[in-house]
PDB file of C-alpha atoms in Angstrom:
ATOM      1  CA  UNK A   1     200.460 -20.879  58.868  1.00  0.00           C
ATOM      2  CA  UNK A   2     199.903 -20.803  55.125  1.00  0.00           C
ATOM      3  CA  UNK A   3     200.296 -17.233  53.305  1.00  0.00           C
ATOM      4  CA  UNK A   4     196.473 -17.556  51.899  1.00  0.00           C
ATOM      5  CA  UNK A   5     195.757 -17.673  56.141  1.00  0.00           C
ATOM      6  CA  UNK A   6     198.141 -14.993  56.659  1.00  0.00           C
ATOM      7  CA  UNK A   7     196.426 -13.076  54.720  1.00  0.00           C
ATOM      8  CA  UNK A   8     192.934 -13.838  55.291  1.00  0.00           C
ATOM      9  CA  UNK A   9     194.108 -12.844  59.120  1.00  0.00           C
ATOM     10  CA  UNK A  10     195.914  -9.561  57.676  1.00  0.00           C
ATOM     11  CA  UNK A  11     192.669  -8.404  55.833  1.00  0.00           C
ATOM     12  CA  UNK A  12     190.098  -9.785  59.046  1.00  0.00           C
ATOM     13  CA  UNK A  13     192.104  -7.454  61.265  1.00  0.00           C
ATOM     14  CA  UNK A  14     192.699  -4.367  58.695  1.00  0.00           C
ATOM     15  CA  UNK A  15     188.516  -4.634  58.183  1.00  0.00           C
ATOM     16  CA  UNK A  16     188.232  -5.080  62.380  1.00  0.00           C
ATOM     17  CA  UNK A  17     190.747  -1.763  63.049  1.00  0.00           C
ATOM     18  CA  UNK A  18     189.183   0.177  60.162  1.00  0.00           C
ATOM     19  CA  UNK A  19     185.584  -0.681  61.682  1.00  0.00           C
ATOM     20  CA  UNK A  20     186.482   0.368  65.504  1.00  0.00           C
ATOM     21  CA  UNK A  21     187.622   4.050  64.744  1.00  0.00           C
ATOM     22  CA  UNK A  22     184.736   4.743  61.982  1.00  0.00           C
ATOM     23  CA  UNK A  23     182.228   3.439  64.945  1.00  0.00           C
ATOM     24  CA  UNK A  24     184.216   5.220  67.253  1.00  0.00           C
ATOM     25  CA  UNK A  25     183.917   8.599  65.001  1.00  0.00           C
ATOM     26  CA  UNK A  26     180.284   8.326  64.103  1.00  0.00           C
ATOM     27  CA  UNK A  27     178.458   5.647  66.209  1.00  0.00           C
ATOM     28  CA  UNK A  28     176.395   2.134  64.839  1.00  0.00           C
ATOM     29  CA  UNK A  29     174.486   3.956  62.991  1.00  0.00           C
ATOM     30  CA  UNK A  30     176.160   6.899  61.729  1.00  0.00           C
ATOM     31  CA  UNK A  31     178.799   4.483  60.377  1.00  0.00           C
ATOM     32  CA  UNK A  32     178.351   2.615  57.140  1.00  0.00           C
ATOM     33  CA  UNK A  33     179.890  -0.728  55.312  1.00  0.00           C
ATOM     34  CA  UNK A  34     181.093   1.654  52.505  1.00  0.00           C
ATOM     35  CA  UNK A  35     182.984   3.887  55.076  1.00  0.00           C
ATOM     36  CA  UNK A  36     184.847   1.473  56.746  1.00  0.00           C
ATOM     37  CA  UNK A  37     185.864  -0.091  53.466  1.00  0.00           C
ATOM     38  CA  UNK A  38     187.308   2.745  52.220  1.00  0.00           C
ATOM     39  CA  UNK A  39     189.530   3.202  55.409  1.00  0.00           C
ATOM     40  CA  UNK A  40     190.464  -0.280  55.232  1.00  0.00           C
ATOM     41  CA  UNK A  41     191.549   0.147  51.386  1.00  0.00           C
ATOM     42  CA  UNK A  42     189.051  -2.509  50.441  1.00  0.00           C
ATOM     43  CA  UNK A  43     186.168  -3.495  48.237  1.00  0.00           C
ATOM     44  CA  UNK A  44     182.494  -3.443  50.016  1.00  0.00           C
ATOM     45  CA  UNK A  45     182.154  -7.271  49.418  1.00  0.00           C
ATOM     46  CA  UNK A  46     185.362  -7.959  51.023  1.00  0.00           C
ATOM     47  CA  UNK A  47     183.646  -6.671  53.968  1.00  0.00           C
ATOM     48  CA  UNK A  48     180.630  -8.613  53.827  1.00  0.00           C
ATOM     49  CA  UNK A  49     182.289 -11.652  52.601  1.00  0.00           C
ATOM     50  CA  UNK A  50     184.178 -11.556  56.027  1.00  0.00           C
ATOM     51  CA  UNK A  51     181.249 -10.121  58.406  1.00  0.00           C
ATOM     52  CA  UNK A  52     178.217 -10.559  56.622  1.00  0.00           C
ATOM     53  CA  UNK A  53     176.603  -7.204  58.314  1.00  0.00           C
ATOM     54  CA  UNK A  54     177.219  -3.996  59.608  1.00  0.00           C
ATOM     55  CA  UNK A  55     176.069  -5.625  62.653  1.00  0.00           C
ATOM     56  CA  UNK A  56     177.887  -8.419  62.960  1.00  0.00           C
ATOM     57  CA  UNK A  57     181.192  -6.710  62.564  1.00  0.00           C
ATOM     58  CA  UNK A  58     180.475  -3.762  65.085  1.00  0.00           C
ATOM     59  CA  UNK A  59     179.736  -7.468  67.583  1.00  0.00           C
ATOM     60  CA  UNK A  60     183.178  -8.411  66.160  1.00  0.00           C
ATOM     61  CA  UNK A  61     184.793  -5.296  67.377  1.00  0.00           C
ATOM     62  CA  UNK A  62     183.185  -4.818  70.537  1.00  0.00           C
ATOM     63  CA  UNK A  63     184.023  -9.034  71.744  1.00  0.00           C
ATOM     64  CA  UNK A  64     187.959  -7.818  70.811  1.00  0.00           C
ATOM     65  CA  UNK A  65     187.285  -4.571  72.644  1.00  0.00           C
ATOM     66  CA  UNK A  66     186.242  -6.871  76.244  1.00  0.00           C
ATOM     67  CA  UNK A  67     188.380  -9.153  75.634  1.00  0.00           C
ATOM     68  CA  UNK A  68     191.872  -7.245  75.195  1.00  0.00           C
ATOM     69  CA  UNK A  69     190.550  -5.731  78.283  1.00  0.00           C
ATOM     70  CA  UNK A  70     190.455  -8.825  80.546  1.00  0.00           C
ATOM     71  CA  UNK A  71     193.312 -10.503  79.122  1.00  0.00           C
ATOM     72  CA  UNK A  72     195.353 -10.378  82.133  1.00  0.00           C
ATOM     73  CA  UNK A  73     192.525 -10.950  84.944  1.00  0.00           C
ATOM     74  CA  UNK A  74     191.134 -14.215  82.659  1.00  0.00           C
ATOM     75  CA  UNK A  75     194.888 -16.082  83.337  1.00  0.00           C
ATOM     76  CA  UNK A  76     194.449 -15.368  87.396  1.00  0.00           C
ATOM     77  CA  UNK A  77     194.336 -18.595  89.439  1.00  0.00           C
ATOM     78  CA  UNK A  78     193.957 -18.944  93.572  1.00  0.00           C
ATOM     79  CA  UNK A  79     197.269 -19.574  93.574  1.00  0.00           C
ATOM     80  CA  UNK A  80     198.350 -16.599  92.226  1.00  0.00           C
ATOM     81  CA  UNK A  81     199.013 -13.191  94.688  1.00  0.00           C
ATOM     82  CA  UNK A  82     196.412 -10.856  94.702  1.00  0.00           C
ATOM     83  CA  UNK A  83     198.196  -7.662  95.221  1.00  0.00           C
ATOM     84  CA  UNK A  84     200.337  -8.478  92.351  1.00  0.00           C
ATOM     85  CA  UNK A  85     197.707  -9.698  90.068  1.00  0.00           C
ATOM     86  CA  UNK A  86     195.371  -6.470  91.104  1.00  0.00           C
ATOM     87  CA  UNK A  87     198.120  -3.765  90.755  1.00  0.00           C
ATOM     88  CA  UNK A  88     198.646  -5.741  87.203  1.00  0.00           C
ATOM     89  CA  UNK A  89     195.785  -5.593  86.103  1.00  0.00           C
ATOM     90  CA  UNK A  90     194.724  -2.000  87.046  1.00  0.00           C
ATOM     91  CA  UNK A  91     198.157  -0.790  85.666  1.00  0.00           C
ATOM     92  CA  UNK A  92     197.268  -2.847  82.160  1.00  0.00           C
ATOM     93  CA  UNK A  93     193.384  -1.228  82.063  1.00  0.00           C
ATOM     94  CA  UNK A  94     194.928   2.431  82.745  1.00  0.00           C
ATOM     95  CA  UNK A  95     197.170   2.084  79.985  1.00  0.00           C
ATOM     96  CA  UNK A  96     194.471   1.184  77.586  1.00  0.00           C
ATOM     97  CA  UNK A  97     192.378   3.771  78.413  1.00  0.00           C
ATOM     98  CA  UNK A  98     195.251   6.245  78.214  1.00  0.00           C
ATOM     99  CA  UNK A  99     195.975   4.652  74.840  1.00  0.00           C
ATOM    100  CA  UNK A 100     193.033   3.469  73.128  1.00  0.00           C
ATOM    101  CA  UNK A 101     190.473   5.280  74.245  1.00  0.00           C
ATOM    102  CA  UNK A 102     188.365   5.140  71.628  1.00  0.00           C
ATOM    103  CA  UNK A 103     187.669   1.444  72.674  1.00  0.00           C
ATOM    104  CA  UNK A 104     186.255   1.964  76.274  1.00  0.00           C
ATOM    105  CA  UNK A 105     183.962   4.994  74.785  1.00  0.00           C
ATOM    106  CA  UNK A 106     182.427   2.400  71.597  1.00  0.00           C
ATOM    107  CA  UNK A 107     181.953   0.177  74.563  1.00  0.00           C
ATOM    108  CA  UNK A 108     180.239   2.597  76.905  1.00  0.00           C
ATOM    109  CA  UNK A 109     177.961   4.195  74.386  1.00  0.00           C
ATOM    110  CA  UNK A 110     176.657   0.755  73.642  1.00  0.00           C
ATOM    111  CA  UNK A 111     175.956  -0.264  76.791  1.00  0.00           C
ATOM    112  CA  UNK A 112     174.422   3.529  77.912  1.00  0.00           C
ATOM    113  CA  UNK A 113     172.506   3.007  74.724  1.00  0.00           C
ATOM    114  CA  UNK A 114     171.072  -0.478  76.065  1.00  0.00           C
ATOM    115  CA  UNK A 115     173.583  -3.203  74.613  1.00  0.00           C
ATOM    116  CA  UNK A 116     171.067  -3.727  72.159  1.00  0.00           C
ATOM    117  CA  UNK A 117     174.190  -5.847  70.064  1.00  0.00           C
ATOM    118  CA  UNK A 118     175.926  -7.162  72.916  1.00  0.00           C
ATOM    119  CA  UNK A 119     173.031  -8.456  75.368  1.00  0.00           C
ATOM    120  CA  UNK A 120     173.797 -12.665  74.055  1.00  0.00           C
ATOM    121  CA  UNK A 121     177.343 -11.358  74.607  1.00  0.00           C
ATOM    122  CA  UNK A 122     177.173 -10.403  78.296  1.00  0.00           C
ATOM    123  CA  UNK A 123     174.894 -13.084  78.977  1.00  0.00           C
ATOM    124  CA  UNK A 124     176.889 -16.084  77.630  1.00  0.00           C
ATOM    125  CA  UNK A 125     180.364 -14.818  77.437  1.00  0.00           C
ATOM    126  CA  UNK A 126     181.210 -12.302  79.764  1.00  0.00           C
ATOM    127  CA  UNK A 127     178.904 -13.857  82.816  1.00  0.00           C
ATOM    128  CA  UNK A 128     180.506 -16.597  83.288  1.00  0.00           C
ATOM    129  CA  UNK A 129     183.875 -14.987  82.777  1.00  0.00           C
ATOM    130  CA  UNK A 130     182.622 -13.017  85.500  1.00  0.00           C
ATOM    131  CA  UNK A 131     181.598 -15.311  87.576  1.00  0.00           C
ATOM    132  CA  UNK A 132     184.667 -17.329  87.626  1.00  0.00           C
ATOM    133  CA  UNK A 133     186.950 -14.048  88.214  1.00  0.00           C
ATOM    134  CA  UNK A 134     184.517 -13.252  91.592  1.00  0.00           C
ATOM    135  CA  UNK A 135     185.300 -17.306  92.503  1.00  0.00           C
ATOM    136  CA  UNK A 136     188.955 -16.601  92.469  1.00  0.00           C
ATOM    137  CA  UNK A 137     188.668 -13.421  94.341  1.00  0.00           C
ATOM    138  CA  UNK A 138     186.358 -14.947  97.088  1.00  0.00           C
ATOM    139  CA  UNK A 139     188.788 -17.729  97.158  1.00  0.00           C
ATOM    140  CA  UNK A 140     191.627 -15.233  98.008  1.00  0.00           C
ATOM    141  CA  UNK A 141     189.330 -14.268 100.561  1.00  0.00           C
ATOM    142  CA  UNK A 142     188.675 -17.947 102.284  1.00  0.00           C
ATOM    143  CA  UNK A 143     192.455 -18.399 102.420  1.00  0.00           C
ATOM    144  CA  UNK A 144     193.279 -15.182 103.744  1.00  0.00           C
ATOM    145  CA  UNK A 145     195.163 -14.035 101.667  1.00  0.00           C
ATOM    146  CA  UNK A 146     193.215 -10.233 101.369  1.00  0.00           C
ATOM    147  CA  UNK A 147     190.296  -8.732 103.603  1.00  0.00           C
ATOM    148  CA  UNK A 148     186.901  -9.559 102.876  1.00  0.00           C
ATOM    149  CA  UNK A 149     185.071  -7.795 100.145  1.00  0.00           C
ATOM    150  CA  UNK A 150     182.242  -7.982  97.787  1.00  0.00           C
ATOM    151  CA  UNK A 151     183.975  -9.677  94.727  1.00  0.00           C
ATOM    152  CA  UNK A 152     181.362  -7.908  92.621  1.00  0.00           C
ATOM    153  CA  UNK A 153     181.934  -4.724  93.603  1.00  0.00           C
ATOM    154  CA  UNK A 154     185.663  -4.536  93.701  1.00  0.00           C
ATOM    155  CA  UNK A 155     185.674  -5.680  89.489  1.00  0.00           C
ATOM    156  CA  UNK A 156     182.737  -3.008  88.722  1.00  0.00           C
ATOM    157  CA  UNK A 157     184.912  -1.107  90.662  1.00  0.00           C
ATOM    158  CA  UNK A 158     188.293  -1.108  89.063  1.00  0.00           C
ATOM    159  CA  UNK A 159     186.449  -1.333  85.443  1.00  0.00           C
ATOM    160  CA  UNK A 160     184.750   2.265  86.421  1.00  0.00           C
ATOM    161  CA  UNK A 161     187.961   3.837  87.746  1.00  0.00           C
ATOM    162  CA  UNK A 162     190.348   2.998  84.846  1.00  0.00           C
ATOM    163  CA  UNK A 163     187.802   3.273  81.994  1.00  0.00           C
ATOM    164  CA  UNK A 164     186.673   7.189  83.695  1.00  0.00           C
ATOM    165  CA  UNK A 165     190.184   7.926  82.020  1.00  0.00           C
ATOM    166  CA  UNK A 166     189.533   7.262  78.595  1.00  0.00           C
ATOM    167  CA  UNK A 167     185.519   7.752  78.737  1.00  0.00           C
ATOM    168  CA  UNK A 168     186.149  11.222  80.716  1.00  0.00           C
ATOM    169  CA  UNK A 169     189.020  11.951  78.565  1.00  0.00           C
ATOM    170  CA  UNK A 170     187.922  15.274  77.655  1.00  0.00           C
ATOM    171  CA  UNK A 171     187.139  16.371  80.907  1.00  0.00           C
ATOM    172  CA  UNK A 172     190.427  15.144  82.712  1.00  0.00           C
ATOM    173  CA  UNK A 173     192.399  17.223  80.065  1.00  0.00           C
ATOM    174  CA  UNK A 174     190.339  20.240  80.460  1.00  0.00           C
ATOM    175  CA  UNK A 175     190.864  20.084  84.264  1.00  0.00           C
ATOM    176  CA  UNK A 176     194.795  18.757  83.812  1.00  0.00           C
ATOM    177  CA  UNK A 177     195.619  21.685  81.157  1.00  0.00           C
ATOM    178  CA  UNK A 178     196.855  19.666  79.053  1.00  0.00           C
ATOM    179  CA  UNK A 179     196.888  18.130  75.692  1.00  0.00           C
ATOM    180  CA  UNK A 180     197.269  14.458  76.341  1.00  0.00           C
ATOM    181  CA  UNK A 181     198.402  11.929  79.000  1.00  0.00           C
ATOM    182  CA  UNK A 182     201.591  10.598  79.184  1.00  0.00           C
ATOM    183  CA  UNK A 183     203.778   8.444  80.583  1.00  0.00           C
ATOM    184  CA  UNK A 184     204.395  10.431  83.794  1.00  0.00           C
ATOM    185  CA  UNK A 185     200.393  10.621  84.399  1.00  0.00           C
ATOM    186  CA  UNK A 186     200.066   6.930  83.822  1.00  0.00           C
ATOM    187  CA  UNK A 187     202.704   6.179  86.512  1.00  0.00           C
ATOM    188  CA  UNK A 188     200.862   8.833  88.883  1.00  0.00           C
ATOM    189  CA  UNK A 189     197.476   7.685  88.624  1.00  0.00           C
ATOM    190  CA  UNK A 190     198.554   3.688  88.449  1.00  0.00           C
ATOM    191  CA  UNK A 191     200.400   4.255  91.383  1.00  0.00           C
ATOM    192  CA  UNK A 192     197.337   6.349  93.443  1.00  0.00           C
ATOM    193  CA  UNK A 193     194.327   3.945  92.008  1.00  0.00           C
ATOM    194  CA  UNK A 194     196.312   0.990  92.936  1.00  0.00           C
ATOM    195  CA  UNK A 195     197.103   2.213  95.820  1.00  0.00           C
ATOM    196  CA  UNK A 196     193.811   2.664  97.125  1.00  0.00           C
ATOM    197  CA  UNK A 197     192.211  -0.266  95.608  1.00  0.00           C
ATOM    198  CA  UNK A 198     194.704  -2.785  97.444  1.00  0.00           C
ATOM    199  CA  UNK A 199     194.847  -0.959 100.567  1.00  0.00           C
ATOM    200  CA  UNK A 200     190.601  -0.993 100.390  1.00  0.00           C
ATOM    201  CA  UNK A 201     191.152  -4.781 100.491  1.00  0.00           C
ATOM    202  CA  UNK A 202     193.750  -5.585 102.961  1.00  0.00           C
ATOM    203  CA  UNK A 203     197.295  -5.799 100.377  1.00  0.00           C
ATOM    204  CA  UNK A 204     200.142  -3.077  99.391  1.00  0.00           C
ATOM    205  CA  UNK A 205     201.675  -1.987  96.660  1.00  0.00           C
ATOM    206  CA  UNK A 206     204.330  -5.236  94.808  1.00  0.00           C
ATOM    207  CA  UNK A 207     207.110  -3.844  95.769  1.00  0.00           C
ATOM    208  CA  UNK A 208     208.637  -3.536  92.474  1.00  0.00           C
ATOM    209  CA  UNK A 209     205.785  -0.875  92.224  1.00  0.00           C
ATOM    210  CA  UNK A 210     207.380   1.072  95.244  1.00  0.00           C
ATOM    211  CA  UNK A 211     209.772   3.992  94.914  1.00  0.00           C
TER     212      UNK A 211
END
């Protein structure tokens, strides 16, 4: 990689980071181009030069948003085992929520709000990501390897439980007492979520999750 791409890449993700926690603080449309330049430490028309609008780059951070979230889940193959690819993947969406949680509530205002921005998004991207995560699951199914389920309903599923923890943040420290999550809580509720997720479908715990 050349420096002038290194630092084309170093700017495109200071703009990107600066643009998540000003939409994440004020909204779409309390946020403006001129705010989120000044927390990125750069000139308005380095913004637009890079995203054009206001509303292209609040697209731009909501496709890294999904996508950081389904990282793990998008590499899954029939081969694979499903309890240890589940418990994964449950494990990697708690800690996100526990740690960015700013992301999953960007995310759910938008869509509570209509997905006005993301609609071509979910149609054209994340459907057929979807789609061919469901395929794999029902194909774990057909072999036998886990009890039959709605595909559907288990994803929905483990999206709603792990992303309650950063959406319901507020709440779940109100109720805990506490300040903040940490790395004891994480372990407790990825241990009790998985639990009952794979044992709702037929698997255990991976061992190397057991005490």
């Amino acid at each position: 990689m050349s420096k002038r791409q290194s630092n084309r890449e170093e700017i495109f993700t200071r703009i990107l980071d600066a643009a998540e926690v000003e939409f994440g603080l004020k909204g779409f449309n309390g946020a403006s181009l001129q705010h989120i330049a000044d927390r990125a430490e750069l000139p308005k028309p380095n913004i637009v030069y890079y995203f054009q609008s206001k509303e292209n780059l609040y697209k731009q951070v909501l496709n890294k948003i999904v996508r950081s979230w389904n990282d793990l889940f998008d590499r899954a193959t029939v081969e694979d085992d499903p309890a240890q690819v589940l418990d994964s993947f449950i494990r990697i969406k708690l800690k996100q929520s526990f740690e960015q949680g700013r992301s999953s509530r960007i995310f759910a205002m938008e869509v509570i709000s209509g997905a006005n921005h993301i609609r071509d998004y979910l149609k054209e991207e994340l459907s057929p990501w979807f789609h061919s995560r469901t395929a794999v699951i029902q194909a774990w199914i057909d072999s036998g390897k886990m009890r039959s389920v709605d595909p559907t309903s288990l994803i929905f599923m483990i999206w709603a439980t792990t992303q309650h923890y950063a959406d319901f943040e507020a709440q779940i420290l109100a109720l805990s007492h506490k300040e903040a999550q940490d790395e004891v809580d994480l372990k407790r509720v990825g241990d009790t979520v998985s639990s009952i997720i794979l044992q709702g479908v037929g698997l255990s715990l991976p061992q190397s999750q057991v005490a």
